[in-house]
CSV table of C-alpha atoms in Angstrom, one decimal:
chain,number,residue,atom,x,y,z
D,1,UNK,CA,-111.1,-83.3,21.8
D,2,UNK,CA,-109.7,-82.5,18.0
D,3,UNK,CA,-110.2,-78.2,19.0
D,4,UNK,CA,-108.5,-79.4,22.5
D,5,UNK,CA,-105.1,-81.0,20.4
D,6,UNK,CA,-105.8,-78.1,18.1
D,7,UNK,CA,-105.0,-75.2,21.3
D,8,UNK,CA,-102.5,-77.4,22.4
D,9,UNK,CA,-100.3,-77.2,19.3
D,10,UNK,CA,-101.3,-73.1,18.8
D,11,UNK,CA,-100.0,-72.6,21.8
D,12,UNK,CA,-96.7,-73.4,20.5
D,13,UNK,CA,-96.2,-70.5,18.0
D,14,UNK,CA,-93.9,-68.3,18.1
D,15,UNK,CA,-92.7,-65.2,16.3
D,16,UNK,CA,-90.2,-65.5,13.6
D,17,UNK,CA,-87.6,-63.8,15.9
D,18,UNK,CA,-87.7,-66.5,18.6
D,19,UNK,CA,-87.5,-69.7,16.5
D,20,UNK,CA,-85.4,-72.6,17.7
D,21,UNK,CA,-83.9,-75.5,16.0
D,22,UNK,CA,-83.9,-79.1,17.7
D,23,UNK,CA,-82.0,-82.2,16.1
D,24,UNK,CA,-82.2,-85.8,17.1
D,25,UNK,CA,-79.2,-88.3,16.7
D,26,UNK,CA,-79.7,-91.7,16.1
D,27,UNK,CA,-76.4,-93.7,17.3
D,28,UNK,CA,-75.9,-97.9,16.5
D,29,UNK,CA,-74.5,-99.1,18.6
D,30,UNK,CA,-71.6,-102.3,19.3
D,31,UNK,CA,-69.1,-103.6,21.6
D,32,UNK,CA,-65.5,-103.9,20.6
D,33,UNK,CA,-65.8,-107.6,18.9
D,34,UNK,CA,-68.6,-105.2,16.8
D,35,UNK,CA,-71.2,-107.0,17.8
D,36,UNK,CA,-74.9,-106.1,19.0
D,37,UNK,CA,-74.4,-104.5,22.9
D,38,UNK,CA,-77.3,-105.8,25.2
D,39,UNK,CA,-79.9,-103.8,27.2
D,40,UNK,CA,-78.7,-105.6,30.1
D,41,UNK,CA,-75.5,-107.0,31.6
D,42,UNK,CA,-71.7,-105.7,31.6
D,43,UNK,CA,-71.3,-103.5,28.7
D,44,UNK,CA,-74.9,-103.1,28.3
D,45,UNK,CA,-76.8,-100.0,27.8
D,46,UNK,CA,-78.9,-100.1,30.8
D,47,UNK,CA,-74.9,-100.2,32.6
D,48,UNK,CA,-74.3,-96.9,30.2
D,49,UNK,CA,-77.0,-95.0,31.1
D,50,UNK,CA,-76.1,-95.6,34.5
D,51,UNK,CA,-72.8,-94.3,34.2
D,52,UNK,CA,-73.6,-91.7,32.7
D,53,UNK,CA,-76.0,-90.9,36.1
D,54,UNK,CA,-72.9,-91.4,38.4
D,55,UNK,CA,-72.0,-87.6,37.7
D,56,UNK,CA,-74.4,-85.3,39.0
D,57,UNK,CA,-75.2,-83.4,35.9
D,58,UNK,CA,-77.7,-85.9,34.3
D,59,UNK,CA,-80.8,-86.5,35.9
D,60,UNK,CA,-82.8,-89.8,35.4
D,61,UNK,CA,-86.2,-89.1,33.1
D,62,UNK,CA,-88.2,-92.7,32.4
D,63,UNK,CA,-87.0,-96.5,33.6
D,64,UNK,CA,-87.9,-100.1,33.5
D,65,UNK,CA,-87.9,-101.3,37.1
D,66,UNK,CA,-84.4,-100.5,38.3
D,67,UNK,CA,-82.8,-99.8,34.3
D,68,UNK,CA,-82.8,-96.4,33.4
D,69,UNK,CA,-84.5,-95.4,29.8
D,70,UNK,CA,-83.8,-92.2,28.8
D,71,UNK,CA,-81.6,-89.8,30.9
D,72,UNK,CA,-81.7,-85.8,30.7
D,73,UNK,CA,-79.7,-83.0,31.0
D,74,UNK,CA,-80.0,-79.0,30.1
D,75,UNK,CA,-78.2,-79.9,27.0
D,76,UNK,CA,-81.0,-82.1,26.0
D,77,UNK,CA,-81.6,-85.7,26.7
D,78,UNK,CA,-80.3,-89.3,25.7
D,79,UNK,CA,-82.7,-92.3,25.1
D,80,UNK,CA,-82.5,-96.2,24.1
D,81,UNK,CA,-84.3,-96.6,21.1
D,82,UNK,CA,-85.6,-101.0,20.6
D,83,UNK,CA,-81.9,-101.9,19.1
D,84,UNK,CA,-79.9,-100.4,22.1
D,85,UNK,CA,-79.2,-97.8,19.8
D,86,UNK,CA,-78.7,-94.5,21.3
D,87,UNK,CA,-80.4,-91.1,21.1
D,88,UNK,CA,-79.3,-87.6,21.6
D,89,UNK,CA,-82.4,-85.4,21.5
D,90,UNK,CA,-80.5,-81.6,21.2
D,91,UNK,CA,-82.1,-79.0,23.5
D,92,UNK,CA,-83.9,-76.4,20.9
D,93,UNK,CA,-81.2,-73.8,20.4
D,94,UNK,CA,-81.2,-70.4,17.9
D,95,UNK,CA,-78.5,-71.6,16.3
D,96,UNK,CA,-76.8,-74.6,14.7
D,97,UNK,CA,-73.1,-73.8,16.4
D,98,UNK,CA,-75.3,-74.5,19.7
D,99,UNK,CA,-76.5,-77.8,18.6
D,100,UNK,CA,-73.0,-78.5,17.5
D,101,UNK,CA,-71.5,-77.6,21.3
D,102,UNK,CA,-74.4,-79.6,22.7
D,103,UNK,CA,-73.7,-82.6,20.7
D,104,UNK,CA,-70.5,-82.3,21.4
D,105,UNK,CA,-70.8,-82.3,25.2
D,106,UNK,CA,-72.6,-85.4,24.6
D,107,UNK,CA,-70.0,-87.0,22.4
D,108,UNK,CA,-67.2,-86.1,25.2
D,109,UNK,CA,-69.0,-87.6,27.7
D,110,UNK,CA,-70.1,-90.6,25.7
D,111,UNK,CA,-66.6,-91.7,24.7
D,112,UNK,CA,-65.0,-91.2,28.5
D,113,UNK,CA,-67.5,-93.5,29.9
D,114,UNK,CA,-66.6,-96.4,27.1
D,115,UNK,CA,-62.9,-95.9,26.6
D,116,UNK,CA,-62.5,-99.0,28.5
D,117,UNK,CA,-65.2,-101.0,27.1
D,118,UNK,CA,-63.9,-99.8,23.6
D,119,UNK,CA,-67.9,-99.5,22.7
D,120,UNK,CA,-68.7,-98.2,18.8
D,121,UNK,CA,-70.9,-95.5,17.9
D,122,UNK,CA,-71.6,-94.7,14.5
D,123,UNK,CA,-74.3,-93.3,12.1
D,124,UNK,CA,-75.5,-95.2,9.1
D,125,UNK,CA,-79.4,-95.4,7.8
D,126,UNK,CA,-79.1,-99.3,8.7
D,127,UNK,CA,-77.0,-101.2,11.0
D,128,UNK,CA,-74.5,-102.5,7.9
D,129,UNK,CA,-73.3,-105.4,9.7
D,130,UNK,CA,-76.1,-107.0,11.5
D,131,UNK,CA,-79.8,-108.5,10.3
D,132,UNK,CA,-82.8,-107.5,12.6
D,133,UNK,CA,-83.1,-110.2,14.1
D,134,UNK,CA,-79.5,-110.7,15.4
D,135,UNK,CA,-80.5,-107.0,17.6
D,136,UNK,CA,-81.2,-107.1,20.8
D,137,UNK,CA,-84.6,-105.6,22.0
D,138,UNK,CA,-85.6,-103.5,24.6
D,139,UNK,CA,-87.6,-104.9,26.3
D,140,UNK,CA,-89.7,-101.9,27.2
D,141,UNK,CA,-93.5,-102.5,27.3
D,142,UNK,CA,-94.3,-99.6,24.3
D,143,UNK,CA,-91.6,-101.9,22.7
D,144,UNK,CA,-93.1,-105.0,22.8
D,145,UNK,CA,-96.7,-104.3,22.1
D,146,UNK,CA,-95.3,-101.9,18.9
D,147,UNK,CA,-93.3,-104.7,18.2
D,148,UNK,CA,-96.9,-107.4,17.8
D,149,UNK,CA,-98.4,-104.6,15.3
D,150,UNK,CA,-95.6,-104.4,13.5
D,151,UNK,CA,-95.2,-108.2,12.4
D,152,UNK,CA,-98.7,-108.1,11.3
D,153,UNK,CA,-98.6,-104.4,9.2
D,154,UNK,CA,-95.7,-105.2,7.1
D,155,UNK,CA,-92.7,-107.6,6.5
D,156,UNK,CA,-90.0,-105.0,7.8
D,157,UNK,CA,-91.3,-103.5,10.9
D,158,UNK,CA,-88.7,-105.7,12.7
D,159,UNK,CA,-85.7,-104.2,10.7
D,160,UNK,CA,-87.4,-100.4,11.3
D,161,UNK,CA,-86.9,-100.8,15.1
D,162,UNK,CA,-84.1,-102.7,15.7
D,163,UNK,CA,-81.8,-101.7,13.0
D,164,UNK,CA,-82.0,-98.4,11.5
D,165,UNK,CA,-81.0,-94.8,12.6
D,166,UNK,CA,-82.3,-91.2,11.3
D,167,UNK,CA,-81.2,-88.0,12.2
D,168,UNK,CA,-84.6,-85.6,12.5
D,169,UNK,CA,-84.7,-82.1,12.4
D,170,UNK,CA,-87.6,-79.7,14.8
D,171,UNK,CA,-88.5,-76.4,13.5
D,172,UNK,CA,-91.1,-73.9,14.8
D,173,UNK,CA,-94.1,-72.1,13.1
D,174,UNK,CA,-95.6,-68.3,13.4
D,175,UNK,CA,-99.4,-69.4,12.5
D,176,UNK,CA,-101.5,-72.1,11.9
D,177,UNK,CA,-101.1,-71.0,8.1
D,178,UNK,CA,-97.7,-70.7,8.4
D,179,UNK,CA,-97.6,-74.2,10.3
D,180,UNK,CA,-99.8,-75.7,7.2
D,181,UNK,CA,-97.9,-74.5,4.5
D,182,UNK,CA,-94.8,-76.1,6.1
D,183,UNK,CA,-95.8,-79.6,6.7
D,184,UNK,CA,-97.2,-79.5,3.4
D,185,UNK,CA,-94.3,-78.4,2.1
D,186,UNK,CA,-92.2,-81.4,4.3
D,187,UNK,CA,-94.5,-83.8,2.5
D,188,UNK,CA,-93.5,-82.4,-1.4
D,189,UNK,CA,-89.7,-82.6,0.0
D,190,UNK,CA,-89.9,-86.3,1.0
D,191,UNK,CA,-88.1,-88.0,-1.7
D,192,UNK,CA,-86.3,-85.3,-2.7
D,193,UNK,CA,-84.9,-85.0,1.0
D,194,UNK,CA,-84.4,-89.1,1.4
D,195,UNK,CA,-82.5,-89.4,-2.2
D,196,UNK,CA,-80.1,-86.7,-1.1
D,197,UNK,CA,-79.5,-87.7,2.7
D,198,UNK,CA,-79.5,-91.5,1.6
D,199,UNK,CA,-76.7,-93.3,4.0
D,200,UNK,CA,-78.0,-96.9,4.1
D,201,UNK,CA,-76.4,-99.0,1.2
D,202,UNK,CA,-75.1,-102.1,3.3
D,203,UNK,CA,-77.4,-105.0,4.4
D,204,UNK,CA,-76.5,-107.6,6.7
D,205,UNK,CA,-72.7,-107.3,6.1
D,206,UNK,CA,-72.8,-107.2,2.5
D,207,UNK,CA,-73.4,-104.1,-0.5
D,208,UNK,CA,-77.1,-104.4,-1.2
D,209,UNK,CA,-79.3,-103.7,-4.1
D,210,UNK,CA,-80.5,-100.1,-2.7
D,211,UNK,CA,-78.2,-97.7,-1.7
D,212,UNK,CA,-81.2,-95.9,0.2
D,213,UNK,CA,-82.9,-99.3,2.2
D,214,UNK,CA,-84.0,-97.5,5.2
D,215,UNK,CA,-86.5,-96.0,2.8
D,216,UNK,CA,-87.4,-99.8,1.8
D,217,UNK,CA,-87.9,-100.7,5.4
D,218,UNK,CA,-90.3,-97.7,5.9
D,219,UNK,CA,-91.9,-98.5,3.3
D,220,UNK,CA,-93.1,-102.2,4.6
D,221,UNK,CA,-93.2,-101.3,8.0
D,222,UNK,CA,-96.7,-99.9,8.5
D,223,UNK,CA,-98.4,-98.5,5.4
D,224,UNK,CA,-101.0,-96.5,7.2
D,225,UNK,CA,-99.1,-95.3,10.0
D,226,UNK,CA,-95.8,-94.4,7.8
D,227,UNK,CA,-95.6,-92.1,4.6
D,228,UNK,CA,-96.8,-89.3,3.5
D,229,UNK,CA,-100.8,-89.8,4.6
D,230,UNK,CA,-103.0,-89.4,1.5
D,231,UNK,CA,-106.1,-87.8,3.7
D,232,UNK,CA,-103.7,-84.7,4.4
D,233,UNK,CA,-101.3,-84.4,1.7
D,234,UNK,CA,-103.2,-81.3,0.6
D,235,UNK,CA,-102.6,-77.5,0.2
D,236,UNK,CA,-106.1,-76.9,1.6
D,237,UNK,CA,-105.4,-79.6,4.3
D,238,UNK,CA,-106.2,-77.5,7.6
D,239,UNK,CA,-104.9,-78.6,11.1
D,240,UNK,CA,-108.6,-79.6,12.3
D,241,UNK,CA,-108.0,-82.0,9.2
D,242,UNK,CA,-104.4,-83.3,10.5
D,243,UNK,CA,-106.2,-83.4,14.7
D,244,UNK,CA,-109.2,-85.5,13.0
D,245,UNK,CA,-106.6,-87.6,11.2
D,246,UNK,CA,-104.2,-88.1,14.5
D,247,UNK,CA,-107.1,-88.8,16.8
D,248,UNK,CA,-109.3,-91.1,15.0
D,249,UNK,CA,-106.4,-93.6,14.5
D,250,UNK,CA,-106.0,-96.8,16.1
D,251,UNK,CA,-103.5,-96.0,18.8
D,252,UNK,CA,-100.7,-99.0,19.5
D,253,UNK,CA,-100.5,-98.4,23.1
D,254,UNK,CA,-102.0,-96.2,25.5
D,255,UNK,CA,-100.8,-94.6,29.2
D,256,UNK,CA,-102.9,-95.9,32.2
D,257,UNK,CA,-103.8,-94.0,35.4
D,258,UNK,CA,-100.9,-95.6,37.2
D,259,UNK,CA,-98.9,-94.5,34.4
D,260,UNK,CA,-98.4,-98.3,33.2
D,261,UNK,CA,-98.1,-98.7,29.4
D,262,UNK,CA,-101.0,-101.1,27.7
D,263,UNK,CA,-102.3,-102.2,24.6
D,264,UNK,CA,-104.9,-99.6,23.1
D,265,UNK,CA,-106.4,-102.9,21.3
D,266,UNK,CA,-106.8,-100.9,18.4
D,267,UNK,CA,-109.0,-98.3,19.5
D,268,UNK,CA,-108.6,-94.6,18.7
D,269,UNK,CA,-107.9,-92.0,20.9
D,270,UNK,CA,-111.4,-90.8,20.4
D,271,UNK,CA,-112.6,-93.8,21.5
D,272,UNK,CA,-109.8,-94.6,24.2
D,273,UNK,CA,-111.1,-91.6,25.9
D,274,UNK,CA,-114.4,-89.9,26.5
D,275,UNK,CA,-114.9,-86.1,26.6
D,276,UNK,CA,-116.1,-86.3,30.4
D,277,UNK,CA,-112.7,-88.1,31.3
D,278,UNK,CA,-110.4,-85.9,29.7
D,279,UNK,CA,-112.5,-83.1,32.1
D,280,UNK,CA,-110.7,-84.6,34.9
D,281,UNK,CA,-107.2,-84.3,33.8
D,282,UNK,CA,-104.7,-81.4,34.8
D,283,UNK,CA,-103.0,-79.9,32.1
D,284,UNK,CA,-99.9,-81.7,32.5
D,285,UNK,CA,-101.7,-85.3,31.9
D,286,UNK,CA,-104.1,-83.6,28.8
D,287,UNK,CA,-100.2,-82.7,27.2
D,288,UNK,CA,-98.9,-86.6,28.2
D,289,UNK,CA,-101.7,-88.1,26.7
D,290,UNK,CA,-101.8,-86.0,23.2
D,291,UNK,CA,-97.9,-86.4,23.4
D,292,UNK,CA,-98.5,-90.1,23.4
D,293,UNK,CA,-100.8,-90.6,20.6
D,294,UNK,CA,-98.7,-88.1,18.2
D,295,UNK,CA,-95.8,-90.2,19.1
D,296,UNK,CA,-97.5,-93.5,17.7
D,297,UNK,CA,-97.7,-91.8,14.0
D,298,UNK,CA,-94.9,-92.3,11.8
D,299,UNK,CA,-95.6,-90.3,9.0
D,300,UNK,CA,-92.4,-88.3,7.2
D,301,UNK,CA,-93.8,-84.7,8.6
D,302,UNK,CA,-95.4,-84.7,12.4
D,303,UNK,CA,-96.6,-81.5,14.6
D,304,UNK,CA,-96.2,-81.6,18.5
D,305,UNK,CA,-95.4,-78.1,19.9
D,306,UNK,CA,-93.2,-77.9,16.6
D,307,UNK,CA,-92.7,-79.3,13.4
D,308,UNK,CA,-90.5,-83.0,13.3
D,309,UNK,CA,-89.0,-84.0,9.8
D,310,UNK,CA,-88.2,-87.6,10.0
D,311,UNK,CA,-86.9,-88.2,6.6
D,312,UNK,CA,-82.9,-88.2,6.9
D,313,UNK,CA,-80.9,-91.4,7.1
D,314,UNK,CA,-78.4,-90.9,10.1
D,315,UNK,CA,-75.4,-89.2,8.7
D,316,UNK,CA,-71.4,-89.7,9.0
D,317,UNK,CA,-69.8,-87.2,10.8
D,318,UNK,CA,-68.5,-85.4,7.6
D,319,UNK,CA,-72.3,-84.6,7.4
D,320,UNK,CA,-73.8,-84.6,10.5
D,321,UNK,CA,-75.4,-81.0,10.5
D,322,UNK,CA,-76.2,-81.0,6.9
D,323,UNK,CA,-80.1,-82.3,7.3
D,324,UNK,CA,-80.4,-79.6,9.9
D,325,UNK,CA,-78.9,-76.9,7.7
D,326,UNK,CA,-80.9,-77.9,5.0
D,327,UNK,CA,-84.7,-77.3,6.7
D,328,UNK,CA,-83.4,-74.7,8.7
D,329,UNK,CA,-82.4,-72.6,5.4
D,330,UNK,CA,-85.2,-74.1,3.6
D,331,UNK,CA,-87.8,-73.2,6.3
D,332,UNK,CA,-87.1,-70.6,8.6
D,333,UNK,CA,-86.8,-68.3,5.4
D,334,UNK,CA,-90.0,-67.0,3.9
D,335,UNK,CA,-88.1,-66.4,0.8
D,336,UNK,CA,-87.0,-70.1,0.7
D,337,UNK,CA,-90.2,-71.6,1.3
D,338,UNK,CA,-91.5,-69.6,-1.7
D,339,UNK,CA,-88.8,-70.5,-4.1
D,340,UNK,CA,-89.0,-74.4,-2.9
D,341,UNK,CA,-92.7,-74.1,-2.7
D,342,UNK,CA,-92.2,-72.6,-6.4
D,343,UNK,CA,-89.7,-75.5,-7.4
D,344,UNK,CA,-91.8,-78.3,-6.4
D,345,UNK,CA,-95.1,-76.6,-7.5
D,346,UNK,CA,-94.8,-78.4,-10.7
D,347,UNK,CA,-95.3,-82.3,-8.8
D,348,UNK,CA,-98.6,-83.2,-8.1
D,349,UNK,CA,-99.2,-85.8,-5.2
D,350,UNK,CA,-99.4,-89.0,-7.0
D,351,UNK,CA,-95.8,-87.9,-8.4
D,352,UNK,CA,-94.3,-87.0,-5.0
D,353,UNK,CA,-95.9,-90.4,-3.8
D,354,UNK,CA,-94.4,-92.3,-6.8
D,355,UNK,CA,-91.1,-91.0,-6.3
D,356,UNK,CA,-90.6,-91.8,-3.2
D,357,UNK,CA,-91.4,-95.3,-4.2
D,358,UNK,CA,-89.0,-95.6,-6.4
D,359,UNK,CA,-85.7,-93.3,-4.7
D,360,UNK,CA,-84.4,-96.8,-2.9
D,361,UNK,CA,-82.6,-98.6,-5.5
D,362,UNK,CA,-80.8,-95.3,-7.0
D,363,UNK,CA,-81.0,-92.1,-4.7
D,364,UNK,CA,-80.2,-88.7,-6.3
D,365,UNK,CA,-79.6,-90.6,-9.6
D,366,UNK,CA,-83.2,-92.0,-9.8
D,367,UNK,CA,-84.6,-90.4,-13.0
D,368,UNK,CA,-87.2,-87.8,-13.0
D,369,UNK,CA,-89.7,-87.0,-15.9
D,370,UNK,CA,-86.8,-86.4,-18.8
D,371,UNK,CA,-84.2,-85.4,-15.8
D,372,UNK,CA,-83.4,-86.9,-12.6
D,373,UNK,CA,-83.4,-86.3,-8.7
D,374,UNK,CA,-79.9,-85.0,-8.8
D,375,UNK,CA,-80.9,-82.0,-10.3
D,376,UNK,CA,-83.5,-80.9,-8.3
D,377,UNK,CA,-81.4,-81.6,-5.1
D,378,UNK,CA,-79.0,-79.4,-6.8
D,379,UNK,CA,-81.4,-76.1,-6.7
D,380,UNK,CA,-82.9,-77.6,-3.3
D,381,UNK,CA,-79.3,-76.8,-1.9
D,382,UNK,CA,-78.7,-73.3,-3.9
D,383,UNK,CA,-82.0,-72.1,-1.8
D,384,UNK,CA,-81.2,-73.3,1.4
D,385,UNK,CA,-78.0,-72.1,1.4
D,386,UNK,CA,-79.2,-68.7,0.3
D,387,UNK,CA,-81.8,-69.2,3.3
D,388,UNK,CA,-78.9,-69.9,5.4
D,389,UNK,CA,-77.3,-66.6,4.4
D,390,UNK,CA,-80.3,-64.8,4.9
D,391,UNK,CA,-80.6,-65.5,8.4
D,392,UNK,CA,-77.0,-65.4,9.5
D,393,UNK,CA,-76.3,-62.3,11.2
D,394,UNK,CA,-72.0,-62.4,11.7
D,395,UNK,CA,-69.3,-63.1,10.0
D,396,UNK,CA,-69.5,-66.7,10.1
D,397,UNK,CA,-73.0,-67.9,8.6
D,398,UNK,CA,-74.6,-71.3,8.8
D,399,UNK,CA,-74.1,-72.3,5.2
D,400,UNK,CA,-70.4,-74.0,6.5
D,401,UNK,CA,-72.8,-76.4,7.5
D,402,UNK,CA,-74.4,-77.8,3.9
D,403,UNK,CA,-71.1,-77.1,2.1
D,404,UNK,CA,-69.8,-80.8,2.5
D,405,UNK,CA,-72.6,-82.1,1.5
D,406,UNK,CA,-73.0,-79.5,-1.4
D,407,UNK,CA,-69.7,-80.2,-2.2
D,408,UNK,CA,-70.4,-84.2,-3.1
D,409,UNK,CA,-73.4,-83.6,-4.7
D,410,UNK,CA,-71.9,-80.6,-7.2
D,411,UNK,CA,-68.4,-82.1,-7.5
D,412,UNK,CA,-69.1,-85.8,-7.8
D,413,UNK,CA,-72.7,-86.1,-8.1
D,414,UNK,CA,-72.6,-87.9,-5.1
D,415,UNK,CA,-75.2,-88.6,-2.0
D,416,UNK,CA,-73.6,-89.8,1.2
D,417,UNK,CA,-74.5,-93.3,0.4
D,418,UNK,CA,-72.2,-92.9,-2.8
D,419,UNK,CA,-69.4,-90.9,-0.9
D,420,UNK,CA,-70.1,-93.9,1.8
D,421,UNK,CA,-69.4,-96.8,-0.9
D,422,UNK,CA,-66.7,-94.7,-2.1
D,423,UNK,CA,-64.7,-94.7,1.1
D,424,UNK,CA,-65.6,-98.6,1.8
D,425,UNK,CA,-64.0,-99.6,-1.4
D,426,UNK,CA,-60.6,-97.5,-2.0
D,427,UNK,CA,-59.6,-96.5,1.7
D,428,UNK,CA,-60.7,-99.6,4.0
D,429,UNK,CA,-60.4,-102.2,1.8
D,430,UNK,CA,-64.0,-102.9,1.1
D,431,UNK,CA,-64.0,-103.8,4.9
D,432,UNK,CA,-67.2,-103.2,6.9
D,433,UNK,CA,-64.9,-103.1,10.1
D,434,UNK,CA,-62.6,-100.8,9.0
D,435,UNK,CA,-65.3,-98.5,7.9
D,436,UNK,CA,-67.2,-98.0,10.8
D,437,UNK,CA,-64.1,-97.3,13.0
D,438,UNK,CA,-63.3,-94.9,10.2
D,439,UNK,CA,-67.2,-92.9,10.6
D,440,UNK,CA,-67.8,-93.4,14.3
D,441,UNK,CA,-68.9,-90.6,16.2
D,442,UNK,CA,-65.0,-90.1,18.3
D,443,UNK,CA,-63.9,-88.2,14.9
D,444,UNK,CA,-66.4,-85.5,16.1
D,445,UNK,CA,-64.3,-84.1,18.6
């Protein structure tokens, strides 16, 4: 079964030439008074999704009984995550100006169907006005039984799935080596990557102690299914290691024969399925099955039919592509790979592991041997913007992408948490209200 996952994600490369970029948007989500919207109900986002299927251009893709789940379209697809929060999952595109149109599209179409309902849709690492437990959840079965683990792995598993928001970036590989040398490479970025895309300094309505608590929640949501994994966090680490790893842990949930979702009662999927099953399926329920297990890790770096970085908080519009500029320049460049690889050489992986402990509290401004993260960051963005430039084959390159966030960091020494806390305090009053209608995702169009 490990050489079976190990085709299936070889049969995803692709030559340098044809690489795509994919980019999922993580959207909070709250009705006019600003509070929580419901799953169910007028205003709800079962009623959204709906609306949203009234047109005949999105097409209905997974539901609870009569409530729609996720919804898809050729532009890519939109999905409920266990807050009501909403998705956009780009389609992969060869460029970011066609993730931008995309998103767009999606933006459009988003605000028309709410205009009435005066709904708010923002990006922020954690919901900054609402605890966990004032969310409303999903009731979808995955949901639920992720939902039982959670309260028993860690004390803020609750907080990871009702209240926070990323933005993840999907990049392809040529090899198995090349494929390697990437994740590894994802791994050594981690804190590094959180610090400088740290958005998340609010909890519960008030300024909190960490400017960067999404990476706090993460941290105590799941120890062995979050992280950076120890086993593989190796530059020998081979993709037979990462298919042993994937497959021989305890899956959450698991996808029965009538396509009902059930606990896996802790069993692997090595033990949830026998060699002389997985003989029976077509090729279609083999890719389901693998698709489901991958999706139950939660590590920073994860391989399906491409590579998904997971570290970014969600970002205000101001920098909304700059996470997907960043790997993009960073990894579809040999030349960047090499100089980051180069750059980050110098960390072993107790360091990078250490770090990442510590880049809550303080972000780019956590201190670093006898320096601190800020000035890494600083050469992180010099080489993907030059891997930008390298790939950009017009007039108008990628690298307008990174500059605003480029522009905090070098100017101000700020991260978009501080450029965040900035704006609450001198243009909205140190208002929480007035900040989110000033970064919701309307000032995109």
């Amino acid at each position: 079964m490990i050489n079976k996952l190990e085709s299936y994600i070889l049969s995803h490369v692709k030559q340098p030439g044809d690489f795509r970029v994919g980019a999922e948007f993580e959207y909070h989500s709250l009705n006019k008074e600003f509070q929580p919207i419901t799953f169910h109900g007028p205003g709800g986002a079962s009623e959204l999704l709906n609306s949203f299927l009234e047109g005949s251009e999105w097409e209905l893709k997974t539901h609870l009984e009569n409530d729609p789940l996720a919804i898809s379209h050729k532009k890519g697809t939109i999905t409920l995550e266990p807050g009501c929060q909403i998705e956009f999952s780009g389609a992969p595109r060869s460029s970011i100006f066609e993730l931008k149109e995309d998103l767009e599209f999606f933006v459009r179409h988003l605000k028309m169907l709410t205009a009435k309902s005066g709904h708010l849709f923002f990006a922020m690492g954690v919901n900054p006005l609402h605890s966990a437990e004032k969310m409303h959840f999903l009731p979808k079965p995955r949901y639920k039984i992720m939902n039982q683990i959670f309260q028993q792995t860690g004390k803020l598993g609750h907080w990871m799935m009702r209240a926070t928001s990323s933005q993840q970036v999907c990049l392809d590989f040529s090899s198995e080596n090349d494929l390697m040398k990437k994740l590894y490479l994802g791994f050594c970025l981690t804190p590094f990557v959180r610090a400088l895309f740290s958005n998340s300094p609010f909890k519960s309505a008030t300024k909190g102690e960490m400017i960067c608590f999404r990476n706090e929640i993460w941290r105590d949501t799941d120890p062995q299914r979050c992280g950076i994994p120890e086993t593989i966090f190796s530059k020998e680490a081979t993709l037979n290691d990462y298919c042993k790893l994937i497959l021989s842990s305890p899956a959450m949930f698991q996808t029965n024969l009538d396509g009902k979702i059930s606990s896996a009662n802790g069993l692997s999927f090595l033990e949830l399925y026998s060699a002389q099953e997985m003989e029976k399926w077509d090729s279609k329920i083999e890719e389901d099955r693998f698709l489901d297990h991958l999706s139950q890790s939660f590590i920073e770096a994860r391989i399906k039919g491409f590579i998904e970085f997971r570290t970014p908080d969600g970002q205000i519009p101001r920098f909304h592509y700059s996470p997907i500029a960043f790997y993009k320049g960073i990894f579809n460049s040999s030349q960047a790979i090499e100089e980051t690889s180069e750059l980050l050489g110098t960390y072993t992986e107790d360091e990078i592991q250490d770090l990442l402990r510590q880049v809550s509290a303080k972000a780019i401004h956590t201190p670093l041997r006898s320096y601190k993260v800020l000035d890494v960051v600083k050469e992180l963005l010099e080489i993907a913007s030059g891997g930008l430039k390298s790939q950009s084959s017009g007039p108008v390159t990628e690298e307008c992408f990174l500059e605003p966030l480029s522009e905090i960091v070098f100017e101000n020494e700020y991260s978009p948490a501080d450029f965040l806390l900035r704006m609450y305090e001198r243009d909205c009053d140190s208002n929480l209200k007035k900040l989110i209608k000033a970064i919701e995702i309307e000032t995109l169009l």
